[in-house]
Amino acid sequence: MSEHAPDLDALRSANPDHWRRAAAIRTLTLDAVAAANSGHSGMPMGMADVATVLFEKHLKFDASRPDWPDRDRFVLSAGHGSMLLYSLLHLTGYPEMTIEQIRAFRQLGSITAGHPEYGHAPGIETTTGPLGQGIATSVGMAIAEEIQRARFGRKIVDHYTWVVAGDGCLMEGVSQEAIALAGHLQLSHLIVLWDDNGITIDGKVSLADSTDQKQRFKASGWDVIEVDGHDPAAIDAALTDAKKGKKPTMVACKTHIAIGSSAQDTSKGHGALTDATLIADTKRAYGWEQPAFEIPADLKSEWEAIGARGAEERAAWEVRFAEMGQGKRKEFDRALAGEAPRKLSATIKALKRQIAEAKPKMATRKSSETVLEVVNPIMAETIGGSADLTGSNNTLTPDLGIFSPEDRKGRYVYYGIREHGMAAAMNGMALHGGARPYGGTFFCFTDYARPAMRLSALMGIPVTYVMTHDSIGLGEDGPTHQPVEHLAICRATPNTNVFRPCDTVETAEAWELALTAERTPSVLSLTRQGLPTLRTEFTNKNLVAQGAYVLAEAEGKRMAILMATGSEVEIAMKARDILQAEGIGTRVVSMPCWELFEAQDEKYRKKVLPAGPVRVAVEAGARMGWDRWLTGERGKRDKGAFVGMDDFGASAPAGTLFEHFGITPEAVAKATRELL
């Protein structure tokens, strides 16, 4: 134990009622981790006092209505301490979080996973496994709250986002992206409670870090308050002050990890405390006499009263909401439900008709902007942005306005050079509800955004990633900026729709699908170089929704099928011209979204990719994944070829690079001939 070990008897006698409530969290944690023989005991034990004061006196919530739109959001960024959250949800009376679920901590089929998983239970606002994600996600929640408060008024939207973060969250690089952005945007309704216990898995924080975290937050534009994390009166005063600030606030809570146990203030205390003697001794130190998993009825009633504390405020909000104009009410409910406006389909169709007639040559990044110019005015819930590449990603439209401390109605966020922070913030916006976030960077920099992109897919939230400069076609910036393996990486991620449209019509259809997705994020892989309009005949039907379709049919006997995505569809069409001139009947299949094609029934897939003809795939990326379509789906190993990249790119004009790497109509025609 630390030489500065707290006097538990003094703490208990000074605030007996509070102590008992906090002890319920600590003992449930000890019992659940011991039963699972796995988990993290120390953080919930150390932060139990702070959490008790927060839930009892400050957090706006109603356990009987976990989805109340104007509730405060509580984010446990230090997700390994999940028993802190599960204990609070159980004690305050969230119906799903039964004592049986607490007993089943970390077991198959339970809602009490090792780290909080969004969608497993009400009250879990986001998935926070990877450290730093929670604090970064919370920035997006706070942005969404500000925008909606400006739009619908303080009577309808006026809540805080509270975050419990540990040393690990603050060491991860994404935390700096997040706190710098939050400070710059003066997100005063964001409050981070730092569990300052000085311990990580390897030992003392001082082994690896000597950052003055309080000064770091101040330098990033935050207010900072320091407090003894075991003094309930001081905690209450600190949280009261935090809500008064005009900046985001970090409350540095000095705590003892695994307080009251023999593992207190040690790295052992960070992990699973399962020794029966240690647990018995710790409970004795707490003055706790109940058997495992038992909470005295009077204490459970006290906690449930805390869970019901917000019912009156929630009822008053419902009255105010009912008094709001019908039009605004409908808009609020529609956006919250994630439903696209009725006008969207007609708007997309009108644009498709216009493009089919005008047949412009346009980079698909510009096509994307063209779509957004007609979509953003009718979808007030879109929130756009870019990681310092606005002019390159084409993500800003004139109607949006810039979100800033001076303009809370602005719907465009300048994220700065912070791809990871941008992606995490967009997750937060989507999780908050009532927002359809999209953000742009270069496709190669999905590497920097990937941790949050993976969580979008894992949580099943419809965030849209606008990834431009999608291949060697970006040209002179060279191999560091030219994505080769990134399509394969994105396609390998479960529950992600990866769109690579070949022209403006396909781009419009892809955007329609992204904006109506319910539980799937979308990646739009878009070109820098201009592409011709290939879909020159207007159709009401969204062909991209099928994932792949016949763009051009063979003339005469069908002998070959060329499959391509994005800018390479034009190459396939030119290769078809060469082959048809030689009497080789050639079908071209555009495959803008593999995932949606996989989801079609076999009858349709067989119609698009029948057995018999040889198959050549062309894509300016890695081959990985293409064999599913070349040799699977009725294809044959010796009747399939790939024209694409097998190494990194180079620095040169785009046309030179396609020639140099052999991604040309002539090369596709040659590969086809060799298979026949």
XYZ file of C-alpha atoms in Angstrom:
676
model
C 0.000 0.000 0.000
C 1.012 3.598 -0.531
C 2.571 5.553 2.311
C -0.246 8.040 1.697
C -2.926 5.385 2.120
C -6.329 6.865 2.964
C -7.899 6.264 6.366
C -10.926 4.167 5.410
C -12.481 4.418 8.872
C -12.307 8.208 8.719
C -13.819 8.277 5.235
C -16.597 5.955 6.313
C -17.451 7.828 9.479
C -17.345 11.246 7.769
C -19.913 10.257 5.117
C -21.530 6.954 6.148
C -24.444 7.025 3.668
C -22.238 7.945 0.732
C -19.640 5.370 1.768
C -22.224 2.623 1.797
C -23.511 3.542 -1.661
C -19.976 3.599 -3.087
C -19.171 0.306 -1.330
C -22.003 -1.332 -3.283
C -20.133 -0.519 -6.529
C -16.842 -1.740 -5.103
C -18.178 -5.028 -3.783
C -20.202 -5.840 -6.894
C -16.988 -5.282 -8.848
C -15.008 -7.610 -6.587
C -17.708 -10.292 -6.789
C -18.166 -10.140 -10.576
C -14.440 -10.179 -11.371
C -13.875 -13.031 -8.929
C -16.713 -15.062 -10.433
C -15.369 -14.513 -13.948
C -11.780 -15.010 -12.775
C -11.103 -12.207 -15.231
C -11.432 -8.453 -15.457
C -10.218 -5.207 -13.899
C -11.106 -4.497 -10.288
C -8.993 -1.500 -9.365
C -10.460 1.339 -11.418
C -14.108 0.809 -10.400
C -12.986 0.555 -6.779
C -10.958 3.760 -7.052
C -13.559 5.803 -8.958
C -16.621 4.602 -7.020
C -16.774 7.808 -4.936
C -16.670 10.087 -7.984
C -19.244 7.980 -9.850
C -21.572 7.907 -6.848
C -21.571 11.698 -6.532
C -21.998 12.119 -10.290
C -25.024 9.823 -10.516
C -26.571 10.986 -7.237
C -26.283 14.743 -7.684
C -25.338 15.737 -11.245
C -26.041 13.275 -14.052
C -29.354 13.996 -15.794
C -30.940 10.629 -16.538
C -34.008 8.492 -15.912
C -33.288 4.779 -15.531
C -36.835 3.954 -16.673
C -36.288 5.880 -19.944
C -32.668 5.271 -20.940
C -33.288 6.684 -24.438
C -34.601 10.086 -23.290
C -33.075 12.388 -25.938
C -32.111 15.154 -23.492
C -30.326 12.856 -21.032
C -26.714 13.511 -20.119
C -24.322 11.128 -21.847
C -22.006 9.099 -19.592
C -18.953 7.667 -21.361
C -16.629 5.243 -19.594
C -13.525 5.861 -21.704
C -11.490 3.645 -19.370
C -13.558 0.735 -20.651
C -11.566 -1.970 -18.881
C -13.261 -0.740 -15.687
C -16.606 -1.830 -17.126
C -17.894 -3.080 -13.772
C -18.132 0.557 -12.685
C -20.747 1.137 -15.392
C -22.514 -2.206 -14.979
C -22.761 -1.717 -11.213
C -24.230 1.765 -11.674
C -26.774 0.558 -14.237
C -27.837 -2.317 -11.994
C -28.017 -0.275 -8.818
C -29.964 2.628 -10.330
C -32.580 0.285 -11.759
C -31.961 -0.089 -15.490
C -34.334 -3.036 -16.119
C -32.009 -5.038 -18.391
C -29.050 -4.895 -16.017
C -30.206 -7.598 -13.606
C -28.095 -9.193 -10.884
C -28.002 -12.310 -13.090
C -26.243 -10.266 -15.771
C -23.750 -9.019 -13.177
C -23.129 -12.622 -12.119
C -22.558 -13.509 -15.800
C -19.861 -10.828 -16.225
C -17.612 -11.603 -19.221
C -19.537 -14.779 -20.088
C -20.892 -15.810 -23.488
C -24.311 -14.375 -24.202
C -24.309 -11.864 -21.357
C -24.759 -8.117 -21.869
C -21.872 -7.542 -19.449
C -18.940 -7.938 -21.839
C -15.354 -7.391 -20.717
C -15.502 -3.842 -22.105
C -18.751 -1.913 -22.585
C -20.269 -2.751 -25.965
C -22.765 -0.352 -27.532
C -26.055 -2.068 -28.272
C -25.669 -4.708 -25.566
C -27.671 -2.759 -22.999
C -29.341 0.643 -22.525
C -27.025 3.008 -20.677
C -23.972 1.914 -22.657
C -23.545 4.988 -24.843
C -20.541 3.774 -26.848
C -18.069 0.917 -27.210
C -14.871 1.776 -25.327
C -12.437 -1.062 -25.667
C -9.405 0.681 -27.205
C -8.204 3.333 -24.773
C -8.692 6.927 -25.893
C -11.720 6.103 -28.039
C -14.218 7.139 -25.380
C -12.784 10.598 -24.808
C -12.440 11.147 -28.579
C -15.979 9.915 -29.269
C -17.358 12.196 -26.560
C -16.151 15.249 -28.500
C -18.552 14.327 -31.313
C -21.384 13.888 -28.812
C -20.704 17.374 -27.478
C -20.593 18.861 -30.998
C -23.920 17.227 -31.893
C -25.453 18.573 -28.674
C -24.290 22.116 -29.458
C -25.629 22.036 -33.040
C -28.984 20.628 -31.982
C -29.297 23.088 -29.088
C -28.777 25.936 -31.557
C -31.359 24.449 -33.905
C -34.109 23.314 -31.532
C -33.518 25.579 -28.539
C -32.249 25.137 -25.003
C -35.658 23.974 -23.740
C -35.360 20.840 -25.884
C -31.614 20.207 -26.055
C -29.503 21.091 -23.015
C -27.368 18.293 -21.619
C -23.795 17.406 -20.741
C -21.392 14.705 -21.836
C -19.448 13.242 -18.896
C -16.359 11.100 -19.469
C -14.388 8.939 -17.062
C -10.872 8.656 -18.472
C -7.727 7.057 -17.108
C -4.016 7.473 -17.688
C -4.164 5.050 -20.611
C -6.806 7.158 -22.365
C -4.638 10.245 -21.983
C -1.445 8.542 -23.189
C -3.028 7.330 -26.440
C -2.299 9.828 -29.208
C -5.941 10.227 -30.226
C -6.627 11.930 -26.884
C -4.536 14.933 -27.929
C -6.434 15.225 -31.208
C -9.660 15.119 -29.214
C -8.832 17.559 -26.441
C -7.226 20.065 -28.830
C -10.356 20.090 -30.993
C -12.708 20.304 -28.003
C -10.736 23.169 -26.485
C -10.622 25.061 -29.764
C -14.382 24.655 -30.237
C -15.072 25.620 -26.578
C -17.347 22.646 -25.953
C -18.454 23.779 -22.497
C -20.880 20.882 -22.059
C -18.033 18.352 -22.133
C -16.589 17.323 -18.765
C -13.795 14.776 -18.383
C -13.235 13.130 -15.005
C -9.619 11.972 -14.973
C -8.942 8.987 -12.737
C -5.526 10.188 -11.579
C -4.289 7.060 -9.810
C -0.730 6.974 -11.162
C -0.829 3.271 -12.089
C -0.804 1.319 -15.372
C -0.385 -2.397 -16.118
C 3.420 -2.173 -16.113
C 3.607 -0.230 -12.859
C 3.733 3.430 -11.944
C 2.861 5.897 -14.717
C 6.270 7.496 -14.089
C 7.919 4.464 -15.734
C 6.776 5.699 -19.138
C 5.380 9.201 -18.818
C 6.098 12.478 -17.070
C 3.502 14.678 -18.755
C 1.779 17.268 -16.598
C -1.720 16.327 -17.747
C -3.374 19.290 -16.052
C -1.117 21.750 -17.849
C -1.638 19.841 -21.081
C -5.411 20.300 -20.867
C -5.013 23.969 -19.926
C -2.731 24.495 -22.927
C -5.437 22.946 -25.116
C -8.038 25.455 -23.955
C -9.703 23.581 -21.098
C -10.605 24.596 -17.575
C -8.981 22.303 -15.015
C -10.184 21.539 -11.503
C -8.302 19.359 -9.021
C -10.102 17.324 -6.372
C -9.607 14.547 -3.834
C -11.419 11.682 -5.568
C -12.520 10.174 -2.254
C -14.060 13.294 -0.663
C -17.745 13.422 -1.699
C -18.300 17.045 -0.656
C -15.243 18.200 -2.613
C -16.276 16.106 -5.627
C -19.767 17.628 -5.536
C -18.330 21.157 -5.443
C -15.933 20.373 -8.317
C -18.681 18.972 -10.534
C -20.888 21.967 -9.736
C -18.090 24.315 -10.801
C -17.372 22.254 -13.924
C -20.895 22.855 -15.214
C -20.483 26.645 -14.883
C -17.471 26.966 -17.192
C -17.444 28.372 -20.720
C -14.815 25.865 -21.820
C -14.646 22.096 -21.631
C -13.525 21.045 -18.159
C -11.135 18.409 -16.936
C -11.611 17.398 -13.302
C -8.429 15.751 -12.041
C -9.651 13.232 -9.457
C -6.781 12.037 -7.260
C -7.695 8.451 -6.408
C -6.268 5.207 -5.063
C -6.586 2.270 -7.433
C -8.094 -0.823 -5.724
C -8.684 1.278 -2.596
C -8.850 -0.638 0.661
C -7.239 -3.809 -0.675
C -3.714 -5.132 -0.241
C -3.221 -4.368 -3.958
C -4.031 -0.676 -3.493
C -1.742 1.703 -5.440
C 0.009 -1.164 -7.275
C -0.116 -2.516 -10.820
C -1.647 -5.696 -9.387
C -4.616 -3.574 -8.386
C -5.218 -2.651 -12.023
C -6.190 -6.201 -12.989
C -8.330 -9.004 -11.644
C -8.400 -9.290 -7.856
C -9.640 -12.845 -7.348
C -7.890 -14.072 -4.192
C -10.572 -15.041 -1.670
C -8.580 -13.749 1.325
C -7.889 -10.403 -0.357
C -11.581 -10.002 -1.186
C -12.698 -10.915 2.326
C -10.166 -8.550 3.898
C -11.179 -5.719 1.558
C -14.884 -6.148 2.281
C -14.104 -6.151 6.004
C -12.220 -2.888 5.554
C -15.311 -1.467 3.850
C -17.554 -2.656 6.692
C -19.420 -4.823 4.209
C -21.010 -7.977 5.628
C -23.299 -9.214 2.839
C -22.695 -12.403 0.851
C -21.448 -12.124 -2.722
C -23.754 -10.299 -5.143
C -26.191 -9.280 -2.379
C -27.167 -5.631 -1.915
C -29.246 -4.803 1.197
C -32.825 -3.900 0.228
C -32.684 -0.430 1.804
C -29.446 0.385 -0.021
C -30.837 -0.849 -3.341
C -33.875 1.399 -2.739
C -31.591 4.390 -2.174
C -29.834 3.701 -5.469
C -33.126 3.192 -7.331
C -34.331 6.537 -5.997
C -31.200 8.063 -7.594
C -32.153 6.273 -10.830
C -35.644 7.800 -10.664
C -34.401 11.276 -9.710
C -34.592 12.486 -13.311
C -38.163 11.287 -13.965
C -39.682 14.630 -13.011
C -37.265 16.566 -15.223
C -37.868 14.124 -18.080
C -41.661 14.561 -17.733
C -41.251 18.339 -17.811
C -39.134 17.986 -20.961
C -41.895 15.923 -22.588
C -44.368 18.734 -21.898
C -41.992 21.284 -23.475
C -41.432 18.991 -26.439
C -45.193 18.599 -26.960
C -45.535 22.400 -26.959
C -42.940 22.811 -29.703
C -44.268 23.448 -33.231
C -45.440 20.323 -35.034
C -43.008 20.799 -37.913
C -39.982 21.048 -35.622
C -41.222 18.099 -33.576
C -41.494 15.947 -36.684
C -38.015 16.994 -37.828
C -36.540 16.221 -34.390
C -38.175 12.769 -34.299
C -37.257 11.959 -37.909
C -33.593 12.844 -37.468
C -33.431 11.020 -34.127
C -34.906 7.905 -35.735
C -32.275 8.112 -38.476
C -34.898 8.328 -41.212
C -34.008 10.161 -44.410
C -36.395 12.898 -45.554
C -38.972 11.842 -48.151
C -37.427 14.272 -50.644
C -34.112 12.396 -50.734
C -35.073 9.731 -53.273
C -36.624 12.232 -55.694
C -33.658 14.582 -55.279
C -31.162 11.827 -56.151
C -33.252 10.710 -59.132
C -33.444 14.272 -60.474
C -29.669 14.619 -60.223
C -29.130 11.272 -61.969
C -31.378 12.356 -64.835
C -29.502 15.659 -65.160
C -26.101 13.897 -65.193
C -27.215 11.231 -67.696
C -28.239 14.025 -70.066
C -25.235 16.330 -69.533
C -22.643 13.504 -69.447
C -19.937 15.530 -67.681
C -16.366 14.341 -67.246
C -15.772 14.729 -63.546
C -13.599 13.373 -60.737
C -15.815 11.371 -58.406
C -14.656 13.569 -55.503
C -16.306 16.437 -57.441
C -19.290 14.161 -58.177
C -19.607 13.677 -54.414
C -19.678 17.435 -53.888
C -22.339 17.734 -56.588
C -24.491 15.226 -54.684
C -23.923 16.982 -51.353
C -24.946 20.306 -52.873
C -28.468 18.950 -53.423
C -28.604 16.713 -50.337
C -27.356 19.016 -47.547
C -30.151 21.601 -47.954
C -32.846 18.941 -47.507
C -31.063 16.936 -44.751
C -30.485 19.363 -41.901
C -29.000 16.550 -39.821
C -25.878 16.129 -41.969
C -22.673 17.336 -40.308
C -19.753 17.533 -42.714
C -16.059 17.958 -42.246
C -12.538 17.219 -43.412
C -9.143 16.582 -41.872
C -7.621 19.767 -43.349
C -8.367 18.678 -46.919
C -11.639 20.500 -47.548
C -10.683 21.713 -51.027
C -9.373 18.267 -51.978
C -12.175 16.173 -50.465
C -14.920 18.519 -51.742
C -16.927 18.057 -48.540
C -18.066 21.655 -47.924
C -21.246 22.974 -49.552
C -22.341 26.636 -49.427
C -25.400 26.092 -47.227
C -23.673 24.373 -44.293
C -22.033 27.217 -42.383
C -18.942 26.611 -40.243
C -19.354 25.168 -36.737
C -17.435 27.396 -34.332
C -17.753 29.001 -30.886
C -19.402 31.940 -32.673
C -21.762 29.878 -34.843
C -23.327 26.837 -33.227
C -25.723 26.389 -36.144
C -22.832 25.730 -38.523
C -22.771 22.144 -39.782
C -19.225 21.935 -41.141
C -16.321 21.057 -38.847
C -12.736 21.973 -39.659
C -11.100 19.020 -37.883
C -7.517 20.029 -38.610
C -4.939 17.355 -39.376
C -6.641 14.840 -37.103
C -7.974 11.854 -39.059
C -8.331 9.604 -36.016
C -9.978 12.295 -33.926
C -12.336 13.152 -36.800
C -13.446 9.548 -37.248
C -14.017 9.086 -33.514
C -15.928 12.380 -33.270
C -18.175 11.290 -36.130
C -18.915 8.097 -34.201
C -19.930 10.294 -31.270
C -22.274 12.377 -33.425
C -24.006 9.282 -34.782
C -24.275 7.757 -31.293
C -25.685 10.986 -29.869
C -28.549 10.703 -32.338
C -30.135 13.180 -34.691
C -26.958 13.562 -36.760
C -25.693 12.088 -40.054
C -21.950 12.760 -39.976
C -19.591 12.508 -42.911
C -15.934 13.467 -43.083
C -13.156 13.399 -45.612
C -9.466 12.691 -45.975
C -7.249 10.938 -48.516
C -8.047 7.236 -48.868
C -4.474 6.356 -47.889
C -5.079 7.977 -44.504
C -7.743 5.480 -43.567
C -4.619 4.095 -41.865
C -4.883 6.984 -39.392
C -8.668 6.777 -39.043
C -8.932 3.003 -38.951
C -9.381 2.346 -35.192
C -12.512 4.503 -35.128
C -13.675 3.184 -38.517
C -13.510 -0.321 -37.105
C -15.640 0.778 -34.146
C -18.206 2.328 -36.525
C -18.625 -1.138 -38.012
C -18.541 -2.942 -34.668
C -21.189 -0.647 -33.167
C -23.290 -0.639 -36.325
C -23.571 3.129 -36.786
C -24.061 4.817 -40.189
C -21.034 7.100 -40.408
C -19.907 8.037 -43.926
C -16.198 8.237 -44.747
C -15.444 10.325 -47.848
C -12.055 8.999 -48.937
C -10.660 10.742 -52.005
C -7.437 10.287 -54.026
C -8.249 6.605 -54.188
C -5.399 5.092 -56.245
C -2.219 5.725 -58.230
C -4.530 8.021 -60.193
C -3.766 10.813 -57.731
C -0.396 11.080 -59.472
C 2.598 13.113 -58.375
C 2.190 12.924 -54.573
C 3.717 9.470 -54.890
C 3.587 6.126 -53.084
C 3.088 7.513 -49.563
C -0.225 8.966 -50.720
C -1.250 6.269 -53.216
C -3.463 3.618 -51.611
C -2.777 0.086 -52.791
C -3.927 -2.249 -50.004
C -6.617 0.024 -48.532
C -9.585 -1.284 -50.504
C -8.730 -4.806 -49.317
C -8.410 -3.616 -45.705
C -11.755 -1.820 -45.784
C -13.474 -4.722 -47.517
C -12.052 -7.132 -44.935
C -13.805 -5.213 -42.154
C -17.170 -6.800 -41.277
C -20.314 -4.664 -41.567
C -18.766 -2.001 -43.788
C -20.036 -0.984 -47.220
C -17.130 0.049 -49.428
C -18.292 2.034 -52.456
C -15.983 2.743 -55.388
C -18.185 4.467 -57.983
C -17.191 4.761 -61.644
C -18.951 8.051 -62.399
C -21.282 10.725 -61.041
C -24.418 8.574 -61.400
C -22.918 5.746 -59.353
C -21.642 8.317 -56.834
C -25.172 9.688 -56.389
C -26.538 6.186 -55.869
C -23.777 5.364 -53.384
C -24.564 8.518 -51.388
C -28.262 7.615 -51.324
C -27.379 4.221 -49.841
C -24.962 5.739 -47.311
C -27.543 8.295 -46.175
C -30.272 5.675 -45.724
C -28.114 2.997 -44.076
C -29.382 2.044 -40.639
C -26.621 0.053 -39.000
C -23.710 0.084 -41.445
C -20.943 2.643 -42.017
C -19.987 3.529 -45.580
C -16.623 4.219 -47.189
C -16.747 6.224 -50.435
C -13.518 5.682 -52.374
C -13.313 8.592 -54.815
C -10.962 9.732 -57.578
C -8.841 12.823 -57.987
C -8.757 12.450 -61.791
C -11.707 13.180 -64.063
C -13.872 10.278 -65.245
C -16.442 10.181 -68.058
C -20.131 9.566 -67.400
C -20.604 5.884 -68.242
C -24.222 5.600 -67.086
C -25.738 7.660 -69.909
C -29.217 6.098 -69.834
C -31.358 7.316 -66.941
C -32.973 4.700 -64.726
C -35.055 5.205 -61.614
C -33.548 2.078 -60.106
C -30.522 2.375 -57.821
C -28.184 -0.091 -59.532
C -25.412 0.384 -56.958
C -27.833 -1.117 -54.404
C -27.271 -4.442 -56.196
C -23.538 -4.147 -55.592
C -22.659 -5.171 -59.173
C -24.519 -5.058 -62.452
C -24.036 -5.425 -66.205
C -22.938 -2.045 -67.529
C -22.326 -3.192 -71.104
C -23.470 -6.480 -72.646
C -21.482 -8.603 -75.069
C -22.311 -8.321 -78.756
C -22.407 -11.762 -80.331
C -21.378 -14.824 -78.340
C -20.350 -13.887 -74.789
C -16.763 -15.094 -74.361
C -15.382 -12.779 -71.671
C -16.512 -10.839 -68.633
C -14.509 -7.803 -67.503
C -15.086 -6.758 -63.878
C -13.958 -3.398 -62.561
C -14.569 -0.654 -60.005
C -14.131 3.108 -59.958
C -11.770 4.657 -62.489
C -10.933 1.252 -63.958
C -14.478 0.742 -65.284
C -13.564 3.205 -68.051
C -10.496 1.050 -68.810
C -12.679 -2.069 -68.948
C -15.082 -0.341 -71.350
C -12.209 0.620 -73.673
C -10.825 -2.930 -73.452
C -14.271 -4.189 -74.444
C -14.145 -2.008 -77.569
C -10.805 -3.588 -78.523
C -12.063 -7.139 -77.898
C -15.402 -6.643 -79.650
C -13.561 -5.337 -82.699
C -11.727 -8.676 -82.738
C -14.992 -10.610 -82.543
C -14.614 -11.471 -78.848
C -18.025 -10.908 -77.212
C -17.292 -9.056 -73.975
C -19.535 -8.112 -71.050
C -18.475 -5.355 -68.623
C -19.631 -5.633 -65.011
C -19.325 -2.602 -62.773
C -18.837 -3.709 -59.131
C -19.165 -0.533 -57.029
C -19.930 -2.382 -53.772
C -18.844 -5.976 -53.200
C -20.667 -6.210 -49.894
C -24.043 -5.420 -51.455
C -23.372 -7.854 -54.315
C -22.557 -10.605 -51.819
C -25.910 -9.871 -50.150
C -27.886 -10.519 -53.378
C -29.471 -13.928 -53.893
C -27.594 -16.467 -55.967
C -30.048 -16.161 -58.844
C -29.064 -12.528 -59.383
C -25.327 -13.162 -58.849
C -25.482 -16.006 -61.378
C -27.187 -13.694 -63.871
C -24.365 -11.141 -63.557
C -21.510 -13.670 -63.365
C -22.628 -16.793 -65.248
C -20.406 -19.822 -65.729
C -18.516 -20.151 -69.004
C -16.853 -16.908 -70.104
C -13.296 -16.114 -69.019
C -13.049 -13.368 -66.402
C -10.623 -10.501 -66.002
C -10.745 -8.106 -63.042
C -9.175 -4.669 -63.274
C -8.597 -2.428 -60.279
C -5.702 -0.092 -59.423
C -5.203 -1.798 -56.070
C -4.125 -5.096 -54.561
C -5.553 -8.379 -55.847
C -6.627 -9.556 -52.390
C -10.340 -10.396 -52.405
C -10.788 -10.523 -56.167
C -10.431 -14.314 -56.371
C -13.908 -14.572 -54.845
C -15.224 -13.206 -58.175
C -12.543 -14.556 -60.507
C -12.431 -18.210 -59.441
C -15.462 -18.443 -57.140
C -19.060 -17.776 -58.157
C -18.899 -20.366 -60.983
C -15.498 -19.120 -62.206
C -12.468 -21.337 -62.872
C -8.913 -20.901 -61.638
C -7.384 -21.176 -65.100
C -9.994 -18.866 -66.613
C -9.425 -15.790 -64.453
C -6.831 -12.989 -64.468
C -6.209 -9.792 -62.530
C -4.868 -6.503 -63.858
C -3.861 -4.201 -61.027
C -1.147 -3.430 -58.478
C 1.248 -5.863 -56.826
C 3.559 -3.260 -55.287
C 3.529 0.349 -54.131
C 3.085 3.235 -56.555
C 5.447 5.945 -57.778
C 5.579 9.712 -58.239
C 4.502 10.777 -61.730
C 1.432 12.081 -63.572
C -1.547 9.731 -63.363
C -1.565 8.758 -67.043
C 2.121 7.868 -66.920
C 1.558 5.694 -63.852
C -1.318 3.685 -65.354
C 0.865 3.057 -68.395
C 3.910 2.195 -66.257
C 2.018 -0.299 -64.075
C 0.216 -1.859 -67.017
C -3.309 -0.914 -66.056
C -4.496 -0.079 -69.567
C -7.207 -1.189 -72.003
C -4.535 -2.952 -74.078
C -3.249 -4.874 -71.043
C -6.792 -5.955 -70.119
C -7.477 -7.057 -73.707
C -4.182 -8.993 -73.759
C -4.965 -10.739 -70.445
C -8.381 -11.694 -71.834
C -6.957 -13.116 -75.070
C -4.451 -15.233 -73.124
C -7.280 -16.918 -71.232
C -9.274 -17.820 -74.339
